[in-house]
Coordinates of C-alpha atoms in Angstrom, one line a residue:
X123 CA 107.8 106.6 113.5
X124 CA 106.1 103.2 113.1
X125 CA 102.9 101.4 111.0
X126 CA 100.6 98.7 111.1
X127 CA 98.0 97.4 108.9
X128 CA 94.8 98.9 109.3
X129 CA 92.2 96.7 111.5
X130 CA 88.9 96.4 109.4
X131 CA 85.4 96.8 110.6
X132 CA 85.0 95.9 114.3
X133 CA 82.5 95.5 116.8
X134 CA 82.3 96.0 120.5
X135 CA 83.2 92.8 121.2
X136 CA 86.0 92.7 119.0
X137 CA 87.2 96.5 120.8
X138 CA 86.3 94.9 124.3
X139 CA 88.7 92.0 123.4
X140 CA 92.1 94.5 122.5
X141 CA 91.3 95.9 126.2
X142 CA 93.8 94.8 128.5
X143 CA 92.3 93.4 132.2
X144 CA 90.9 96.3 134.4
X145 CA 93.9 97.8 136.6
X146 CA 96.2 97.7 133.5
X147 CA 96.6 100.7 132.2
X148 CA 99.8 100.6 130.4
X149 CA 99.3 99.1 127.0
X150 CA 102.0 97.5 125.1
X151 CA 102.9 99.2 121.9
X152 CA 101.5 96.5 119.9
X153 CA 98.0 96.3 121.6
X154 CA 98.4 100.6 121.4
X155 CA 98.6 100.0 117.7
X156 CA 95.3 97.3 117.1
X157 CA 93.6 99.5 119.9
X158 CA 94.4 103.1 117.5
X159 CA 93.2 101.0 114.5
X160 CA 90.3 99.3 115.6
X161 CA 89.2 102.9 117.0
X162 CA 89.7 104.4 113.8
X163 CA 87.6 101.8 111.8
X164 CA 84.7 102.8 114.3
X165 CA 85.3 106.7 113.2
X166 CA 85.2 105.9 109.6
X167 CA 82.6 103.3 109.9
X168 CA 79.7 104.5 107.5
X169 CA 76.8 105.9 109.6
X170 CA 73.0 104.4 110.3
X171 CA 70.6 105.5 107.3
X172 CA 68.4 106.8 109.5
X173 CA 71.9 109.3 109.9
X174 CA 74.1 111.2 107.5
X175 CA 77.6 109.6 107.4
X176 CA 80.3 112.6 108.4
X177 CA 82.8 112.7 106.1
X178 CA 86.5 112.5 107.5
X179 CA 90.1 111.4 105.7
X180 CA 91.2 107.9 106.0
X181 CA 92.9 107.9 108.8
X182 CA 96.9 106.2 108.7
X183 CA 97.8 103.4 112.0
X184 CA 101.1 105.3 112.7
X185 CA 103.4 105.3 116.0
X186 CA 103.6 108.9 115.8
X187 CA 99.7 109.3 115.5
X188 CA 100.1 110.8 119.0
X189 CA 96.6 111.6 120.4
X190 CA 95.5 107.9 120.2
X191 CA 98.7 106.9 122.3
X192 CA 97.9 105.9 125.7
X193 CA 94.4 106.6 125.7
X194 CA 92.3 105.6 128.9
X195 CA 90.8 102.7 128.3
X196 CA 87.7 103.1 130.8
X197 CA 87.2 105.9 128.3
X198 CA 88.1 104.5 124.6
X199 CA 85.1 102.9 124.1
X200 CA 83.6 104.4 121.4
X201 CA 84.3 106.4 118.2
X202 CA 82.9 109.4 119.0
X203 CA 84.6 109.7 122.2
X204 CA 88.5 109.1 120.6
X205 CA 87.4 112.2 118.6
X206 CA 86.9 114.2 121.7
X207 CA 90.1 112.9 123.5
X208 CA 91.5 114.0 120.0
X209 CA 90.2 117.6 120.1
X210 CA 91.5 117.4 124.5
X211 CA 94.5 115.6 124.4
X212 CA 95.0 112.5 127.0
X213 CA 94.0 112.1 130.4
X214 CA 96.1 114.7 132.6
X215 CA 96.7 117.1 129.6
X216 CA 95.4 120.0 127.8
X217 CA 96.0 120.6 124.5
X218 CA 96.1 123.4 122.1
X219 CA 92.8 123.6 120.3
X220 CA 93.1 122.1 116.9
X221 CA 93.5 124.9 113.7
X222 CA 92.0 124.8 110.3
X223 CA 94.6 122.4 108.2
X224 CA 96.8 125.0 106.0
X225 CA 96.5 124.9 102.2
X226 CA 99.5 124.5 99.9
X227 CA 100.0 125.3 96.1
X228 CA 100.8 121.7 95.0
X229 CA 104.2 120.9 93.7
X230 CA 104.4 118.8 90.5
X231 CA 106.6 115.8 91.1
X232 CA 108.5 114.2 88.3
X233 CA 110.7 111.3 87.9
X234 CA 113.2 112.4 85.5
X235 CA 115.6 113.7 88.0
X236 CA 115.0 110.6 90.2
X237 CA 118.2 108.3 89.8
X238 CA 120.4 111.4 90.5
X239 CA 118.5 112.7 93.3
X240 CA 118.4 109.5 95.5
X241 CA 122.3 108.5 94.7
X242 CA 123.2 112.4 96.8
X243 CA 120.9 111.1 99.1
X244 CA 121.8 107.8 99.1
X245 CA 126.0 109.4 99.7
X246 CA 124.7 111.8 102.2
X247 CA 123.1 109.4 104.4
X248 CA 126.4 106.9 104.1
X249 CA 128.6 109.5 105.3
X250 CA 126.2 109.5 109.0
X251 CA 128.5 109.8 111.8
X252 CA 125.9 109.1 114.5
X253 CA 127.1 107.4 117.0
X254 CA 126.5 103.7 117.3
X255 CA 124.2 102.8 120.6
X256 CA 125.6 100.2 123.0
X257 CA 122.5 97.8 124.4
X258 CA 122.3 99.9 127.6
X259 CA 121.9 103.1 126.1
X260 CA 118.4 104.8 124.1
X261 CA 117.9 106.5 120.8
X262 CA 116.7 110.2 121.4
X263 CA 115.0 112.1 118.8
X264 CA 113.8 115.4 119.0
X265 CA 111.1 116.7 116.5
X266 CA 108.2 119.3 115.8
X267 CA 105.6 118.0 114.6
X268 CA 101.8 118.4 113.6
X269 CA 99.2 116.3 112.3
X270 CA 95.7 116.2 111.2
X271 CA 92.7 115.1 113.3
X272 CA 89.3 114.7 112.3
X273 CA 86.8 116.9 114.9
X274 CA 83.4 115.0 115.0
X275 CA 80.3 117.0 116.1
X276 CA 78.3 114.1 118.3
X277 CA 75.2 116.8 118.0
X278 CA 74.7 117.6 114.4
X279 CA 76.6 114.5 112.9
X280 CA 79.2 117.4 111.1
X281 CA 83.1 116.9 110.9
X282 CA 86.0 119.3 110.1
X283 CA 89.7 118.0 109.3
X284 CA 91.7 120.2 112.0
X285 CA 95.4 120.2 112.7
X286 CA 97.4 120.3 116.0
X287 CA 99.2 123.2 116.7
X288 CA 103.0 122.7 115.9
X289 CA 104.3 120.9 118.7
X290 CA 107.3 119.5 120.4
X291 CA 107.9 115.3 120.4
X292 CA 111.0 113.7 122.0
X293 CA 111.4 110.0 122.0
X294 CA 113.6 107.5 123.9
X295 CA 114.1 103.9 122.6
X296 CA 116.5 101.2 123.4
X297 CA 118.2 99.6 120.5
X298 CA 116.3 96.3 120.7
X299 CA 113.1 98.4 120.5
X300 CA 111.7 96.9 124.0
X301 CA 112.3 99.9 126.1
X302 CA 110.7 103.3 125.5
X303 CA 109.5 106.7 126.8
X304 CA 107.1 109.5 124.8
X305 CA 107.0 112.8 125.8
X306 CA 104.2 115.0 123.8
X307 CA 103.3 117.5 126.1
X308 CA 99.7 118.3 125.8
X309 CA 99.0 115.8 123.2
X310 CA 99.9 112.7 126.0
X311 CA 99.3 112.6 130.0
X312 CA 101.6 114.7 131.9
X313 CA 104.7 113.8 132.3
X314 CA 104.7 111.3 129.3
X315 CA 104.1 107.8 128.6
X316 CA 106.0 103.9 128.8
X317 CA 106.7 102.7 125.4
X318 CA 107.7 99.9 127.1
X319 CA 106.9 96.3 125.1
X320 CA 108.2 93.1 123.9
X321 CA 107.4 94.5 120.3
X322 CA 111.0 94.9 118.6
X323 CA 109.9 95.8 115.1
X324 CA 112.0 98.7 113.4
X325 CA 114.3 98.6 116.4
X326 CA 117.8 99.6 116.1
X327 CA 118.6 95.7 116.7
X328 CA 115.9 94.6 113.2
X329 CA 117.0 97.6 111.0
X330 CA 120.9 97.2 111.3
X331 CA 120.1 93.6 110.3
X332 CA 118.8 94.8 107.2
X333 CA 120.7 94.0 104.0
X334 CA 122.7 96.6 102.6
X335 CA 122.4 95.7 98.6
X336 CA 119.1 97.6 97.6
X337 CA 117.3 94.8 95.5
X338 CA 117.7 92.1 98.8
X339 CA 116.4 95.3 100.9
X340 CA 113.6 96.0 98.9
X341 CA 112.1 92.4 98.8
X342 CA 112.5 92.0 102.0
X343 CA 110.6 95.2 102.9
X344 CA 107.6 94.1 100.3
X345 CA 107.5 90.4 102.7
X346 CA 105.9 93.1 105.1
X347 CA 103.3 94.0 103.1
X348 CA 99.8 92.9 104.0
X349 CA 96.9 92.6 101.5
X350 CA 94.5 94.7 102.4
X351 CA 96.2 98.4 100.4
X352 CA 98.8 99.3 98.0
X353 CA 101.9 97.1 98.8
X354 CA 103.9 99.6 97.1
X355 CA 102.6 102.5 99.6
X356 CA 103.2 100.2 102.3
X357 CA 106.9 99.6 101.1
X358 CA 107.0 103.1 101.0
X359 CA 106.1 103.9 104.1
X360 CA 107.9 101.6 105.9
X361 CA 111.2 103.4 105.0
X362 CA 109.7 106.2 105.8
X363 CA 109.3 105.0 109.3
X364 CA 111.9 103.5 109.5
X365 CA 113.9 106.6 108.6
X366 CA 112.0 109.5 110.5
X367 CA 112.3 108.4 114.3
X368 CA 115.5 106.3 114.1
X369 CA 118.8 106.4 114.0
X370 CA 119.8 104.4 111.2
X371 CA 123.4 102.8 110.1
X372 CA 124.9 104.8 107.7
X373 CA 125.3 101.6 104.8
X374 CA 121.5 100.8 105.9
X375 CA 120.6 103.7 105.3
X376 CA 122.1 105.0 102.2
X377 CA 120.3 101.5 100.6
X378 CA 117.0 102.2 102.0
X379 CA 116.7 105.5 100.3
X380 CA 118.2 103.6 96.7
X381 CA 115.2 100.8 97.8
X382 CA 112.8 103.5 97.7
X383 CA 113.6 104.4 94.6
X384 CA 112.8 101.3 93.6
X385 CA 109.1 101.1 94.2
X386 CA 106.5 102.0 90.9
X387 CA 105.4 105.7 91.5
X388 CA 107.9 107.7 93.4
X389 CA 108.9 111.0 92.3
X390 CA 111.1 114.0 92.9
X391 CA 109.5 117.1 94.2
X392 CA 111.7 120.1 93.6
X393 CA 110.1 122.1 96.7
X394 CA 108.5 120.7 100.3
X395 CA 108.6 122.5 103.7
X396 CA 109.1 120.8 106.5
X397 CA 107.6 121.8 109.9
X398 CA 110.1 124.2 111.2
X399 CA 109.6 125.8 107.7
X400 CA 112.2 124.7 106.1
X401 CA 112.4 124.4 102.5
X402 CA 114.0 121.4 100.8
X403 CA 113.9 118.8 98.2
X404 CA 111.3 115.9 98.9
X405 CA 111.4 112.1 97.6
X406 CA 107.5 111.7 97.4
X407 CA 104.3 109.0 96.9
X408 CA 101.0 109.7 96.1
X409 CA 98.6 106.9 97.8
X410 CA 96.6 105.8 95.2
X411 CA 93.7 104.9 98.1
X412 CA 93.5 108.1 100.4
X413 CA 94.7 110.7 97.5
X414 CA 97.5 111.9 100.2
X415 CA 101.0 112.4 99.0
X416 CA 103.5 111.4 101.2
X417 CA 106.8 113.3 101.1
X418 CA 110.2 112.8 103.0
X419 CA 112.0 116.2 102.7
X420 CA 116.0 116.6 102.4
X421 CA 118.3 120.3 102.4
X422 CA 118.9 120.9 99.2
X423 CA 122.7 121.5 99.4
X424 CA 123.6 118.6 102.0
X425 CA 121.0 116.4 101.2
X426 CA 120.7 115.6 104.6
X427 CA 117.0 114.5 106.1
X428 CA 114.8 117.7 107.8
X429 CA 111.1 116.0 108.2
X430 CA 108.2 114.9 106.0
X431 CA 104.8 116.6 104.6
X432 CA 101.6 114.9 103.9
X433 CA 99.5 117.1 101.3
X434 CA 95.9 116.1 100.1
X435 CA 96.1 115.8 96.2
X436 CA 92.9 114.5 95.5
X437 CA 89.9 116.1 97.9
X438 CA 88.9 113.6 100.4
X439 CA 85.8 114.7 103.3
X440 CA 86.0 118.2 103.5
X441 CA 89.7 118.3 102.9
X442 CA 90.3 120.1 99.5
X443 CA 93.6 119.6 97.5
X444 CA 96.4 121.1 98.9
X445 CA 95.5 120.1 102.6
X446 CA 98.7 119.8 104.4
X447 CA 97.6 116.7 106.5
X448 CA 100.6 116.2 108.2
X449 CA 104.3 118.3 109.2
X450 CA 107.4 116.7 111.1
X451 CA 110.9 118.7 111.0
X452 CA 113.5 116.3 112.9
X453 CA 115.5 118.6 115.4
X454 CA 118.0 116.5 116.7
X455 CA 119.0 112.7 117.2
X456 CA 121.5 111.7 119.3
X457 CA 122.6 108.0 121.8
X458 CA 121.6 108.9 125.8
X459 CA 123.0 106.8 128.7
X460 CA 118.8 106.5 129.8
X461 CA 115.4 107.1 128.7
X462 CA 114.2 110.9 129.7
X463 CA 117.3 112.3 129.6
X464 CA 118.4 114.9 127.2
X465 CA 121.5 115.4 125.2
X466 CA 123.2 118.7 126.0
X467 CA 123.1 119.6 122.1
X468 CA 121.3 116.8 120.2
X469 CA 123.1 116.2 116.3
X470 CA 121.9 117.5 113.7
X471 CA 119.1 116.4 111.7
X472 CA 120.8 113.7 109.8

């Protein structure tokens, strides 16, 4: 599950220029990624005075934002229409209609039990036995997963913060992060989409290069960090990513999770449920910009990794605290011999 920094402000020409040449319509993931962002700038772009502004959370430039993969791009021309294809799903599909976002008591988070937490973590994720992929072979990950979309009236200049229905997401990706293959069905076209591109970043290959002593991680994770939000949300996030749709070296991985607790402002959060409503113990972040905490959700006994929750904390548009803005619950991960095919039982959420 990857991120980018957020494009600013663009105009048309700048949108017209992240097209790719007519008769090209497989993106790469990178241009997916500035194409999703620019689009989302023109969504949150303050309205004309002669026109109320609609009010609609800050949206996050995520990978796994999956309605804004692989969008036509005779048709992503505008704001308004990306907020239809959101509400329809991508060409060739037909999606769920999008539900009123559930409403959560909010969990205090605390800190005190924060060292102790993270090391059963940190030993729980070291002990992974997933297997290690040759260069011919692909990551699969299975997961449910729902997220929040903003529904823009084009007629009365009104929005409404809607979530998908819980849905199914596999992914295939080759260790060096070139190859790839999404399948979302009803939330991508039929059949899925190529992932394909020369972008490598959080690959198998980059993340098993990673150091292993925490400190070295950390600072090496906080080079990433642009300057236009909260480096230490960034940080944050990009073990999150890194962690959700991956499948990560155990020694890698048991110093990401002692990295993250590392960064100013993380906390313990005795209960989160993920999306296949299970409950667990959650490391979490509250981004100081958007209000939204961000929370990566472990079994309480095994300490083993089940999915995240986003929850509004802080109102934001018409989304009052308590929003769940986001649910993923990883099903299974497992090493296939090629892209689109499925293990007979995929491991355990690990």
């Amino acid at each position: 599950m990857k991120r980018t920094p957020r494009f600013g402000e663009q105009d048309p020409a700048e949108l017209a220029r992240l097209l790719p040449a007519p008769g090209d319509p497989e993106l790469p993931r990178d241009r997916q990624r500035q194409l999703e962002d620019a689009f989302m700038a023109q969504i949150q772009s303050p309205a004309p005075a002669t026109r109320p502004a609609a009010a609609s959370r800050p949206a996050r430039g995520r990978l796994r934002r999956p309605m804004l993969i692989g969008i036509p791009v005779a048709l992503a021309l505008t704001g308004v229409v990306v907020v239809a294809l959101n509400a329809t799903g991508g060409a060739g599909t037909t999606a769920p209609a999008p539900v009123a976002a559930p409403v959560v008591a909010i969990q205090p988070g605390s800190n005190v039990t924060l060292a102790s937490t993270v090391e059963h973590i940190a030993d729980a994720a070291g002990r992974g036995a997933l297997p290690t992929p040759r260069p011919d072979q692909f990551i699969y990950v299975k997961s449910e997963v729902s997220y929040t979309t903003t529904y823009v009236d084009a007629d009365t200049d009104t929005s409404r913060t809607l979530v998908q229905p819980l849905h199914t997401r596999e992914v295939w990706l080759s260790p060096d992060g070139r190859k790839g293959w999404l399948d979302e069905p009803g939330y991508q076209p039929k059949g899925g989409i190529n992932l394909d591109s020369d972008v490598t970043r959080d690959s198998y290959d980059e993340t098993k290069a990673l150091p292993t002593d925490p400190d070295a991680l950390l600072k090496k994770i906080y080079a990433r960090a642009s300057g236009e939000s909260d480096r230490n949300q960034q940080a944050f996030t990009t073990i999150g990513d890194i962690v959700g749709e991956q499948v990560v070296p155990a020694r890698i991985a048991a110093a990401l999770y002692r990295a993250a607790a590392r960064i100013p402002g993380v906390v313990v959060v005795p209960h989160s449920q993920d999306a296949a409503g299970r409950d667990g113990i959650a490391l979490a972040r509250l981004d100081p910009q958007t209000g939204e905490r961000i929370e990566w959700i472990f079994d309480r006994n095994t300490y083993a990794y089940l999915g995240s929750r986003g929850v509004q904390i802080t109102a934001a548009g018409d989304a009052e605290p308590g929003t769940v803005t986001e649910r993923t619950a990883i099903l299974g991960r497992a090493v296939v011999d090629a892209e689109k095919v499925r293990p007979a039982a995929p491991g355990k959420a690990s």
